[in-house]
Coordinates of C-alpha atoms in Angstrom, one line a residue:
Chain I
M1 CA 42.2 -77.8 -1.6
P2 CA 43.4 -81.4 -0.9
A3 CA 42.4 -84.0 -3.4
D4 CA 39.2 -85.6 -2.9
P5 CA 40.1 -89.1 -1.4
S6 CA 37.2 -90.7 -3.1
T7 CA 38.7 -90.2 -6.6
S8 CA 41.8 -92.5 -5.8
R9 CA 39.4 -95.1 -4.2
S10 CA 37.0 -95.3 -7.1
G11 CA 40.1 -95.5 -9.3
S12 CA 41.4 -98.6 -7.5
A13 CA 37.9 -100.2 -7.5
T14 CA 37.6 -100.0 -11.4
S15 CA 41.2 -101.1 -12.0
P16 CA 41.5 -104.2 -14.0
G17 CA 42.7 -107.6 -12.8
R18 CA 41.0 -107.1 -9.3
L19 CA 40.5 -110.5 -7.5
V20 CA 36.8 -111.0 -7.2
R21 CA 35.6 -113.8 -5.0
K22 CA 32.1 -114.7 -3.6
T23 CA 31.7 -113.9 0.2
V24 CA 29.2 -115.9 2.0
P25 CA 27.6 -113.7 4.7
L26 CA 27.4 -114.9 8.4
R27 CA 24.2 -116.8 9.3
H28 CA 22.4 -115.8 12.6
P29 CA 20.1 -118.9 13.5
G30 CA 20.0 -117.6 17.0
R31 CA 18.0 -114.7 15.9
W32 CA 15.3 -116.9 14.3
V33 CA 15.0 -118.8 17.6
A34 CA 14.4 -115.5 19.6
V35 CA 11.8 -114.4 17.0
A36 CA 10.1 -117.7 17.4
I37 CA 9.9 -117.5 21.2
I38 CA 8.7 -113.8 21.2
A39 CA 5.9 -114.7 18.7
V40 CA 4.8 -117.6 21.0
V41 CA 4.7 -115.5 24.1
F42 CA 3.0 -112.6 22.3
A43 CA 0.4 -114.9 20.7
S44 CA -0.5 -116.5 24.2
L45 CA -0.7 -113.0 25.7
V46 CA -3.2 -111.9 22.9
A47 CA -5.3 -115.4 23.3
S48 CA -5.4 -114.8 26.9
A49 CA -6.4 -111.3 26.8
S50 CA -9.1 -112.0 24.2
G51 CA -10.2 -115.3 25.7
N52 CA -10.4 -114.5 29.5
P53 CA -13.9 -112.8 30.3
N54 CA -12.5 -111.3 33.4
Y55 CA -10.8 -108.6 31.4
Q56 CA -14.3 -107.3 30.5
W57 CA -13.2 -105.5 27.3
N58 CA -16.8 -104.2 26.7
V59 CA -16.7 -102.4 30.1
V60 CA -13.3 -100.9 29.1
W61 CA -14.7 -99.6 25.9
R62 CA -17.9 -98.2 27.9
Y63 CA -15.7 -96.2 30.2
L64 CA -12.8 -95.3 27.9
F65 CA -14.4 -92.1 26.7
S66 CA -16.8 -91.4 29.4
A67 CA -17.0 -87.9 31.0
P68 CA -15.6 -88.6 34.3
I69 CA -12.7 -90.4 32.9
L70 CA -12.1 -87.5 30.4
T71 CA -12.3 -85.1 33.1
G72 CA -9.8 -87.0 35.3
L73 CA -7.4 -87.4 32.2
S74 CA -7.7 -83.6 31.6
H75 CA -6.8 -83.0 35.4
T76 CA -3.8 -85.3 35.2
V77 CA -2.4 -83.6 32.1
E78 CA -2.9 -80.1 33.7
L79 CA -1.0 -81.4 36.9
T80 CA 1.8 -82.8 34.8
V81 CA 2.1 -79.7 32.8
G82 CA 1.8 -77.3 35.8
S83 CA 4.2 -78.9 38.0
M84 CA 6.9 -79.7 35.2
A85 CA 6.6 -76.0 34.4
I86 CA 7.4 -74.9 38.0
G87 CA 9.8 -77.8 38.4
I88 CA 11.8 -76.7 35.2
A89 CA 11.7 -73.0 36.0
L90 CA 12.8 -73.6 39.6
G91 CA 15.3 -76.3 38.5
I92 CA 17.1 -73.7 36.3
L93 CA 17.3 -71.2 39.0
L94 CA 18.5 -73.6 41.6
A95 CA 21.1 -74.9 39.2
V96 CA 22.4 -71.4 38.4
M97 CA 22.4 -70.7 42.2
R98 CA 24.1 -73.8 42.9
L99 CA 26.9 -73.0 40.7
S100 CA 27.1 -69.4 41.9
P101 CA 30.6 -68.2 43.3
N102 CA 28.7 -66.9 46.3
P103 CA 28.9 -69.5 48.9
V104 CA 25.5 -68.3 50.7
I105 CA 23.4 -68.6 47.5
S106 CA 25.2 -72.0 46.5
T107 CA 24.3 -73.5 50.0
A108 CA 20.9 -72.1 50.1
A109 CA 20.3 -74.0 46.8
G110 CA 22.0 -77.0 48.2
V111 CA 19.9 -77.1 51.2
Y112 CA 16.5 -76.7 49.2
I113 CA 17.6 -79.7 47.1
W114 CA 18.6 -81.7 50.2
V115 CA 15.1 -81.1 51.9
F116 CA 12.9 -81.5 48.9
R117 CA 14.6 -84.6 47.5
G118 CA 14.7 -86.1 50.9
I119 CA 11.1 -86.0 52.0
P120 CA 8.7 -88.3 50.2
V121 CA 6.5 -86.6 47.6
L122 CA 3.4 -88.2 49.2
V123 CA 4.4 -86.6 52.7
Q124 CA 4.9 -83.2 50.8
L125 CA 1.5 -83.4 49.1
L126 CA -0.2 -84.1 52.3
F127 CA 1.9 -81.3 54.0
W128 CA 0.7 -78.7 51.5
Y129 CA -2.8 -79.9 51.7
F130 CA -2.8 -79.5 55.5
L131 CA -0.8 -76.2 55.5
S132 CA -3.7 -74.4 57.2
A133 CA -3.0 -76.5 60.4
L134 CA 0.3 -74.9 60.5
F135 CA -0.7 -71.4 59.2
P136 CA -4.3 -70.7 59.5
R137 CA -3.8 -67.5 57.5
L138 CA -1.3 -66.6 54.8
S139 CA -0.2 -62.9 54.4
I140 CA 1.9 -60.9 52.0
G141 CA 3.8 -58.0 53.5
I142 CA 7.1 -56.6 54.6
P143 CA 9.0 -59.5 56.6
F144 CA 8.8 -58.8 60.3
G145 CA 6.7 -55.8 59.4
P146 CA 3.0 -55.0 58.7
S147 CA 1.2 -57.3 56.4
L148 CA -0.5 -56.0 53.2
L149 CA -2.7 -58.8 52.3
S150 CA -4.0 -61.7 54.3
V151 CA -6.2 -64.6 53.3
D152 CA -7.5 -67.6 54.8
T153 CA -5.1 -70.6 53.9
N154 CA -7.9 -73.0 53.1
H155 CA -9.1 -70.6 50.4
V156 CA -5.8 -70.5 48.7
I157 CA -4.6 -74.1 49.2
T158 CA -7.1 -76.0 47.3
Q159 CA -6.6 -79.7 46.3
L160 CA -5.3 -78.4 43.0
T161 CA -2.7 -75.9 44.3
A162 CA -1.7 -78.3 46.9
A163 CA -1.1 -81.1 44.2
I164 CA 0.9 -78.5 42.0
L165 CA 3.0 -77.1 44.7
G166 CA 3.8 -80.5 46.3
L167 CA 4.8 -82.1 42.8
G168 CA 6.2 -79.0 41.4
L169 CA 8.5 -78.0 44.4
S170 CA 10.1 -81.5 44.8
E171 CA 10.5 -81.8 40.9
G172 CA 12.3 -78.5 41.1
A173 CA 15.1 -80.3 43.4
Y174 CA 15.3 -83.0 40.9
M175 CA 15.5 -80.9 37.7
A176 CA 18.0 -78.5 39.6
E177 CA 20.6 -81.6 39.6
I178 CA 19.6 -82.3 35.9
V179 CA 20.2 -78.7 34.7
R180 CA 23.5 -78.6 36.7
S181 CA 24.8 -81.5 34.9
G182 CA 23.9 -79.9 31.7
I183 CA 25.5 -76.6 32.4
L184 CA 28.7 -78.3 33.7
S185 CA 28.9 -80.4 30.3
V186 CA 29.4 -77.3 28.3
S187 CA 33.1 -76.7 27.7
P188 CA 34.7 -73.6 29.8
G189 CA 36.1 -72.5 26.4
Q190 CA 32.6 -71.4 25.4
N191 CA 32.7 -69.2 28.4
D192 CA 36.0 -67.9 27.5
A193 CA 34.9 -67.1 23.8
A194 CA 31.8 -65.4 25.1
K195 CA 33.6 -63.2 27.6
S196 CA 36.3 -62.4 24.9
L197 CA 33.4 -61.1 22.7
G198 CA 32.3 -58.8 25.6
M199 CA 29.2 -60.8 26.6
K200 CA 28.1 -60.5 30.2
G201 CA 27.3 -63.5 32.4
F202 CA 23.5 -63.6 32.1
L203 CA 23.9 -63.1 28.3
T204 CA 26.3 -65.9 28.0
M205 CA 24.1 -68.2 30.2
R206 CA 21.0 -67.5 28.0
R207 CA 22.5 -67.6 24.6
I208 CA 25.6 -69.8 24.8
V209 CA 25.5 -72.1 27.8
L210 CA 21.8 -73.2 28.3
P211 CA 21.1 -73.8 24.5
Q212 CA 24.2 -76.2 24.7
A213 CA 23.2 -77.6 28.1
L214 CA 19.7 -78.4 26.9
R215 CA 21.0 -81.0 24.6
I216 CA 22.1 -82.9 27.7
I217 CA 19.0 -81.8 29.8
I218 CA 16.4 -82.8 27.6
P219 CA 16.5 -86.6 27.6
P220 CA 16.4 -86.9 31.4
T221 CA 13.8 -84.1 31.5
G222 CA 11.6 -86.3 29.3
N223 CA 12.1 -89.0 31.8
E224 CA 11.1 -86.8 34.5
T225 CA 8.1 -85.7 32.6
I226 CA 6.8 -89.2 32.0
G227 CA 7.6 -90.0 35.6
M228 CA 5.6 -87.0 36.6
L229 CA 2.6 -88.2 34.6
K230 CA 2.5 -91.2 36.7
N231 CA 3.5 -89.4 40.0
T232 CA 0.3 -87.4 39.6
S233 CA -1.5 -90.4 40.7
M234 CA -0.3 -89.8 44.2
V235 CA -2.8 -87.0 44.5
I236 CA -5.2 -89.7 45.2
V237 CA -4.1 -89.1 48.8
I238 CA -5.5 -85.6 48.8
A239 CA -8.6 -86.9 46.9
Y240 CA -7.9 -84.6 43.8
T241 CA -9.9 -86.0 40.9
D242 CA -7.0 -87.0 38.6
L243 CA -7.3 -89.9 36.2
L244 CA -6.5 -92.7 38.8
T245 CA -8.8 -91.0 41.3
S246 CA -11.7 -90.8 38.9
V247 CA -11.2 -94.5 38.0
S248 CA -11.2 -95.7 41.7
L249 CA -14.2 -93.7 42.4
I250 CA -16.0 -95.6 39.8
Y251 CA -14.7 -99.2 40.6
A252 CA -15.3 -98.5 44.2
R253 CA -19.0 -98.1 43.3
T254 CA -19.2 -100.8 40.4
Y255 CA -16.5 -103.3 41.5
E256 CA -15.2 -103.5 37.9
T257 CA -11.7 -103.0 39.2
I258 CA -9.8 -104.8 36.5
P259 CA -11.4 -103.2 33.4
L260 CA -11.2 -99.7 34.9
L261 CA -7.6 -99.9 35.7
I262 CA -7.0 -100.9 32.0
V263 CA -8.8 -97.8 31.1
A264 CA -6.3 -95.8 33.3
C265 CA -3.5 -97.9 31.8
I266 CA -4.5 -97.1 28.2
W267 CA -4.6 -93.2 28.9
Y268 CA -1.4 -93.2 30.6
L269 CA 0.3 -95.0 27.6
A270 CA -1.5 -92.9 25.2
V271 CA -0.1 -89.7 26.9
T272 CA 3.3 -91.3 27.4
T273 CA 3.5 -92.0 23.6
V274 CA 2.5 -88.3 22.7
L275 CA 5.4 -87.2 25.2
M276 CA 7.9 -89.3 23.5
F277 CA 7.2 -87.8 20.2
V278 CA 7.3 -84.4 21.6
Q279 CA 10.6 -85.2 23.4
S280 CA 12.2 -86.5 20.2
G281 CA 11.1 -83.3 18.4
I282 CA 12.6 -81.1 20.9
E283 CA 15.9 -83.2 20.9
R284 CA 16.2 -82.5 17.3
R285 CA 15.6 -78.9 17.8
F286 CA 18.5 -78.6 20.3
G287 CA 20.8 -81.1 18.5
R288 CA 21.4 -78.6 15.8
G289 CA 25.1 -78.5 14.9
F290 CA 25.7 -81.8 16.9
M291 CA 23.5 -84.4 15.0
P292 CA 24.3 -85.0 11.2
R293 CA 21.8 -83.4 9.0
R294 CA 19.8 -86.2 7.1
Q295 CA 17.4 -86.4 4.4
P296 CA 14.2 -86.3 6.8
G297 CA 12.1 -89.3 6.5
R298 CA 8.2 -89.3 6.5
L299 CA 8.1 -89.2 10.3
A300 CA 10.6 -86.6 10.6
R301 CA 8.6 -84.4 8.0
T302 CA 5.4 -84.9 10.1
R303 CA 7.3 -84.0 13.2
A304 CA 8.8 -81.0 11.6
R305 CA 5.3 -79.8 10.5
L306 CA 4.2 -80.2 13.9
F307 CA 7.1 -78.1 15.3
N308 CA 6.5 -75.7 12.5
R309 CA 9.8 -75.9 10.9
S310 CA 10.9 -76.3 7.4
A311 CA 11.6 -80.1 6.6
T312 CA 13.6 -79.3 3.7
A313 CA 16.1 -77.2 5.6
G314 CA 17.8 -80.1 7.1
A315 CA 18.3 -81.7 3.5
T316 CA 20.5 -78.8 2.2
H317 CA 23.7 -80.5 3.6
A318 CA 23.6 -84.1 3.3
A319 CA 27.0 -84.7 5.0
G320 CA 27.3 -84.0 8.5
G321 CA 30.8 -85.6 9.3
S322 CA 33.2 -83.7 11.3
D323 CA 36.9 -83.9 11.2
A324 CA 37.5 -81.6 14.1
Chain C
M1 CA 47.7 -40.5 20.9
P2 CA 50.0 -42.5 18.8
D3 CA 52.7 -42.6 21.6
I4 CA 50.6 -44.6 24.1
P5 CA 51.4 -48.2 23.6
M6 CA 48.7 -50.7 22.8
V7 CA 49.7 -53.0 25.5
Q8 CA 52.1 -52.2 28.4
A9 CA 52.9 -54.7 31.1
I10 CA 54.8 -53.6 34.1
G11 CA 56.1 -56.2 36.6
V12 CA 53.1 -58.5 35.9
S13 CA 53.0 -61.5 38.0
K14 CA 50.3 -64.4 38.1
R15 CA 50.1 -67.3 40.4
F16 CA 48.1 -70.3 40.5
G17 CA 48.1 -71.4 44.0
H18 CA 51.8 -71.7 44.9
I19 CA 52.9 -72.0 41.4
E20 CA 54.2 -68.7 39.9
V21 CA 53.4 -68.8 36.1
L22 CA 54.3 -65.2 35.3
K23 CA 57.2 -63.7 37.1
A24 CA 57.5 -59.8 36.8
I25 CA 56.8 -59.5 32.9
D26 CA 57.8 -56.2 31.5
L27 CA 56.6 -55.7 27.9
T28 CA 55.3 -53.0 25.5
I29 CA 53.7 -53.6 22.2
P30 CA 53.2 -50.4 20.2
R31 CA 50.2 -49.6 18.3
G32 CA 49.8 -51.4 14.7
E33 CA 52.6 -54.0 15.5
V34 CA 52.6 -57.7 15.3
A35 CA 54.3 -59.3 18.2
C36 CA 54.9 -63.1 18.5
L37 CA 55.4 -64.9 21.7
L38 CA 57.5 -67.9 21.4
G39 CA 58.9 -70.4 24.0
P40 CA 58.6 -74.0 25.4
S41 CA 55.2 -75.0 26.8
G42 CA 54.7 -74.1 30.4
A43 CA 56.5 -70.7 29.7
G44 CA 53.4 -68.7 30.5
K45 CA 52.7 -67.3 27.1
S46 CA 49.0 -68.3 27.0
T47 CA 48.6 -67.0 30.6
F48 CA 50.0 -63.9 29.8
L49 CA 47.6 -63.6 26.6
R50 CA 44.6 -64.4 28.9
C51 CA 45.8 -61.8 31.4
I52 CA 45.6 -59.1 28.8
N53 CA 41.8 -59.3 28.5
H54 CA 41.5 -60.2 32.1
L55 CA 40.2 -63.7 31.5
E56 CA 42.8 -64.4 34.2
K57 CA 43.5 -61.9 37.1
I58 CA 47.0 -60.8 37.6
N59 CA 48.5 -60.9 41.2
E60 CA 51.0 -58.0 41.0
G61 CA 52.2 -55.5 38.6
E62 CA 50.1 -53.4 36.0
L63 CA 48.7 -54.3 32.7
L64 CA 47.3 -51.5 30.6
V65 CA 45.6 -51.8 27.1
D66 CA 45.5 -48.6 25.1
G67 CA 46.5 -46.8 28.2
E68 CA 43.8 -48.3 30.3
F69 CA 43.4 -50.9 32.9
V70 CA 41.1 -53.8 31.8
G71 CA 39.9 -55.0 35.0
Y72 CA 40.4 -51.9 37.3
R73 CA 39.7 -48.3 37.7
E74 CA 42.3 -46.0 39.2
H75 CA 41.1 -43.4 41.6
G76 CA 43.1 -41.5 44.3
G77 CA 46.1 -43.8 43.6
K78 CA 44.2 -46.9 44.3
L79 CA 42.9 -49.6 42.0
Y80 CA 39.3 -50.6 42.2
E81 CA 38.1 -54.0 40.8
L82 CA 35.6 -53.2 38.2
H83 CA 32.1 -54.9 37.8
E84 CA 31.7 -57.7 35.4
R85 CA 29.8 -55.5 33.0
H86 CA 32.4 -52.8 33.0
I87 CA 35.2 -55.4 32.2
A88 CA 32.9 -56.9 29.5
R89 CA 32.7 -53.4 27.9
K90 CA 36.5 -53.2 27.8
R91 CA 36.7 -56.7 26.4
R92 CA 34.7 -55.8 23.3
E93 CA 37.7 -53.8 21.9
I94 CA 40.1 -57.0 22.4
G95 CA 39.4 -59.9 19.9
M96 CA 40.7 -63.3 20.9
V97 CA 41.2 -66.4 18.9
F98 CA 41.7 -69.8 20.9
Q99 CA 43.7 -72.8 20.2
H100 CA 40.5 -75.0 20.1
F101 CA 38.5 -72.4 18.0
N102 CA 35.7 -72.4 20.7
L103 CA 33.0 -71.6 18.0
F104 CA 29.6 -71.8 19.3
P105 CA 28.4 -75.4 18.1
H106 CA 24.7 -74.7 18.2
M107 CA 25.1 -71.8 15.7
T108 CA 26.1 -71.4 12.1
A109 CA 29.1 -69.5 11.0
L110 CA 26.9 -66.6 10.2
Q111 CA 25.1 -66.9 13.4
N112 CA 28.4 -67.2 15.4
T113 CA 29.7 -63.9 13.7
I114 CA 26.6 -61.7 14.2
E115 CA 26.0 -63.0 17.9
A116 CA 28.0 -60.5 19.8
P117 CA 27.6 -57.5 17.4
I118 CA 23.8 -57.7 17.8
R119 CA 23.7 -58.8 21.6
V120 CA 26.6 -56.8 23.0
N121 CA 26.8 -53.8 20.5
G122 CA 23.2 -53.6 19.9
E123 CA 23.7 -53.5 16.2
T124 CA 20.7 -54.3 14.0
K125 CA 20.6 -57.7 12.4
A126 CA 21.0 -56.2 8.9
E127 CA 24.1 -54.2 9.5
A128 CA 25.7 -57.1 11.6
K129 CA 25.0 -59.5 8.7
K130 CA 26.4 -57.2 6.1
R131 CA 29.7 -56.9 8.0
A132 CA 29.6 -60.6 8.9
L133 CA 29.2 -61.7 5.3
E134 CA 32.1 -59.3 4.3
L135 CA 34.3 -60.8 7.1
L136 CA 33.5 -64.3 6.1
H137 CA 34.2 -63.4 2.5
R138 CA 37.5 -62.1 3.6
V139 CA 38.6 -65.2 5.4
G140 CA 37.5 -67.2 2.3
L141 CA 34.3 -68.7 3.5
S142 CA 31.5 -67.2 1.6
D143 CA 30.1 -70.6 0.9
K144 CA 30.3 -71.8 4.4
V145 CA 28.2 -69.2 5.9
D146 CA 25.3 -71.4 6.9
S147 CA 27.4 -74.4 8.0
Y148 CA 27.6 -75.3 11.6
P149 CA 30.9 -75.6 13.1
A150 CA 30.8 -79.5 13.1
E151 CA 30.4 -79.4 9.3
L152 CA 33.8 -77.4 8.9
S153 CA 37.3 -78.6 9.0
G154 CA 39.4 -77.3 11.7
G155 CA 41.1 -74.6 9.5
Q156 CA 37.7 -73.4 8.4
Q157 CA 36.4 -73.2 12.2
Q158 CA 39.5 -71.1 12.9
R159 CA 38.9 -68.8 10.0
V160 CA 35.2 -68.4 11.3
A161 CA 36.6 -67.7 14.8
I162 CA 38.8 -65.0 13.4
A163 CA 35.9 -63.3 11.5
R164 CA 33.8 -63.7 14.6
A165 CA 36.4 -61.7 16.6
L166 CA 36.9 -59.1 13.8
A167 CA 33.1 -58.6 13.9
M168 CA 33.4 -56.6 17.0
Q169 CA 35.9 -54.3 15.2
P170 CA 38.5 -54.7 17.9
K171 CA 41.7 -52.5 18.2
L172 CA 43.9 -55.5 19.5
M173 CA 43.8 -59.1 18.5
L174 CA 45.1 -61.9 20.7
F175 CA 45.8 -65.2 19.1
D176 CA 46.4 -68.3 21.5
E177 CA 48.2 -70.8 19.5
P178 CA 45.7 -70.5 16.6
T179 CA 47.3 -73.3 14.5
S180 CA 48.4 -75.8 17.1
A181 CA 45.3 -77.9 16.9
L182 CA 45.3 -78.2 13.0
D183 CA 46.2 -80.8 10.6
P184 CA 49.6 -79.5 9.1
E185 CA 48.0 -79.2 5.6
L186 CA 45.4 -76.7 7.2
V187 CA 47.8 -74.4 8.9
G188 CA 48.6 -72.4 5.9
E189 CA 45.1 -71.1 5.2
V190 CA 44.8 -69.7 8.7
L191 CA 48.2 -68.2 8.7
D192 CA 47.2 -66.5 5.2
V193 CA 44.3 -64.9 6.9
M194 CA 46.4 -63.7 9.8
R195 CA 49.1 -62.3 7.4
G196 CA 46.5 -60.3 5.6
L197 CA 45.1 -59.1 8.9
A198 CA 48.7 -57.8 9.9
K199 CA 49.1 -56.1 6.7
S200 CA 45.7 -54.2 7.3
G201 CA 47.7 -52.7 10.3
M202 CA 45.9 -54.6 13.1
T203 CA 47.9 -54.8 16.4
M204 CA 48.3 -58.5 17.1
I205 CA 49.8 -60.5 19.8
V206 CA 50.3 -64.2 18.6
V207 CA 51.4 -67.0 20.7
T208 CA 52.8 -69.5 18.2
H209 CA 55.1 -72.2 17.2
E210 CA 55.1 -71.3 13.7
M211 CA 58.6 -70.0 13.5
G212 CA 58.2 -69.2 9.7
F213 CA 55.2 -67.0 10.4
A214 CA 56.9 -65.2 13.3
R215 CA 60.0 -64.5 11.2
E216 CA 58.0 -63.1 8.2
V217 CA 55.3 -61.3 9.8
A218 CA 56.2 -60.3 13.2
D219 CA 57.5 -56.8 14.0
S220 CA 59.0 -58.0 17.4
V221 CA 59.5 -61.5 18.8
V222 CA 59.4 -62.2 22.4
F223 CA 61.0 -65.2 23.9
M224 CA 59.4 -66.5 27.1
A225 CA 60.9 -69.3 29.4
D226 CA 59.8 -70.3 33.0
G227 CA 57.4 -67.3 33.4
M228 CA 59.9 -64.8 32.3
V229 CA 60.8 -62.8 29.3
V230 CA 64.2 -63.8 28.4
E231 CA 64.7 -61.9 25.1
T232 CA 63.0 -59.4 22.9
G233 CA 63.9 -58.2 19.5
S234 CA 63.2 -58.1 15.9
P235 CA 62.8 -61.4 14.3
S236 CA 66.1 -61.2 12.6
A237 CA 68.0 -60.2 15.6
L238 CA 66.3 -62.9 17.8
F239 CA 66.5 -65.9 15.3
D240 CA 69.8 -65.1 13.8
N241 CA 71.7 -63.8 16.6
P242 CA 70.1 -64.8 20.0
Q243 CA 71.8 -63.4 23.0
H244 CA 70.8 -66.0 25.6
E245 CA 71.7 -69.4 26.0
R246 CA 68.1 -70.4 26.7
T247 CA 66.8 -68.8 23.4
R248 CA 69.6 -70.5 21.5
S249 CA 68.9 -74.0 22.9
F250 CA 65.1 -73.5 22.1
L251 CA 65.7 -72.3 18.6
S252 CA 68.2 -75.1 18.0
K253 CA 65.3 -77.5 18.8
V254 CA 62.7 -75.9 16.6
L255 CA 64.4 -74.4 13.8

C-alpha cells in the first residue's frame, strides 16, 4: 500500500517555524448591489400584486380548490402521465430501431421521427380527433385479408384517446432522439465487456447499456415531462376538459379572466415543483457509481423515504473520489 | 483430448477497409500454457486477441478455440455464420480482460462479478455470490465488495475485472494490455493476480509490454510486427537469442 499522502501534509502543517500571516479575503461589493436591486424589484412586485385590486385574489381563492378546476387538473395530470408513458416507451423502441444495423428498420424509425417531429402537435391533435372523416370504421384483422373486429371510429377516438394519441405519438419522436443520444453516450467498451461475458444483445441493452444511458436520458426527459404538462393545454382545440379548458369555460361565463388564469398558473407551478423533486430523486437513483456518495441531508433523507430506499446506505462510503 | 490445442490460428487475416491488420497469422497455443504477445503498437496484437472471441470477424483463415470455430459452424465443407446467441454461448468459455477495465460503472464490484453467472448461466444468486466472494477474496478485494468502480483505484478495478471474467469459469483467458492504463505503482498487484492464475494452470494469452512478466511467467512468447508473427519461442530463446533483426531492434528499445 502506498503511504497515505495526508500524513506528510499534516506533518508539514504542524512543523515549527512556519510563517503565519493574516490574509484579507477579497471583498465583493457588487454582490450587495445586486442583492439590493433584486430586493427592490421583488418588493415592488409583491406590493403591486397585493395592492392592485384587479388581481382579485378573493376570486383566486374561491376557485383554487373548486370541483371543476380539480377535475381539470386531474385530467391534465392523466394526460401528462399517459402521453409521456407512450412517448417514453415509443422513444426507446424507436431509438433501438434507429441504431439497428438493419437499414430498413433504421430508416423506418427515421421516417417516423421525421413525420412526427415535423408536423405541429396542434395539427396532429386535430387530425386524430377528426380521424373518422378519413376512416369511418376501424378494423383489426389480417392485412389485406378479412377483418376480425370492426368498430365505429367515433366510438374509439374520444377526446381523451385523441389527446393521448396526439401528444404521445409526437412525444415518442422527440424521446427517440433523447434515448438515442443516451445510448450513444455509453462507451463501446461496455458492449465488448458484456459480449465477452456471453451476454446477448437484448440482455446487454437492458442490463448494461440502458441503465447507464438513463443517466444521460433523465434530465432532458424531465424537461420533456414539464413541457408536456403545459403542452396538454393544447387539447383546448379538441375541447377536452383539461386544466386550461376548465378555467376558460369558467371565465367565458364570469369574465374573471385574470384571477382564473392565476388559478391555472398556480396549479401548473405546483405540479412542476412536484415533477422537479421526482426528477432529482430518479437522477440520484441512476447516478449510482457516478455521483460521489455523500452524507445525505434532510431533503435527501425525505426523498429517500419517498423513493423507499435506505438513506443511510449512501453514508457508508464518505469518499467518492476516483483516480481512474 | 489433451492433444487438441486451446487456440489454433491458420492463415488468419483481418482487414479494416483497405488496411490489412493481420496477415496470415499461424499460431498454436497448447492447453494450460501462457503465451505473451509482444510487439510495437499497431502490430495487430489486440486485434488478434479480439478475433479469438469473435469480437472482430476475421476475413480469411481459420481460428479454432478448443477445436471449435467460435463464430461459425462447419457443415459439408462450408462454414455457416452463427447467430449472435450461439456465438454468445461460446464466448462464455473465453474470459477477457481489457486495457480500460470496462467494468459496469453502475454496479458494485460484487454485482459486476455475479451479473453474467446469474443472467447468462442461470445460476442462483446464492451460488453466484458465493463464488464471486471467493474470487474477489482471491484477487485481494474482500473489503471492496460493495464499492462502485469509480471508488476503486485502477489496479483494484482491473482485479475486479479479472474476478468478473473468472466468475464465468472460462477455459481460456485473454488479457488485452491489462496493465497499460495503470499507474506504475499499481502494475504489480495486477501482475501478481495473473501470476497466481497462471500457476493454477489456466490457459492465458496476454498482450503486454511487461517484459519482466513475459520472461518470468510465459511458456511461449510471440513477437508480432506489421500484422505478422515475426518470431515465436520460449522466453529465454526469444529474449536472449532473438533470430530476427526486427525482434532484436524492438527488444533493444524496450529492455
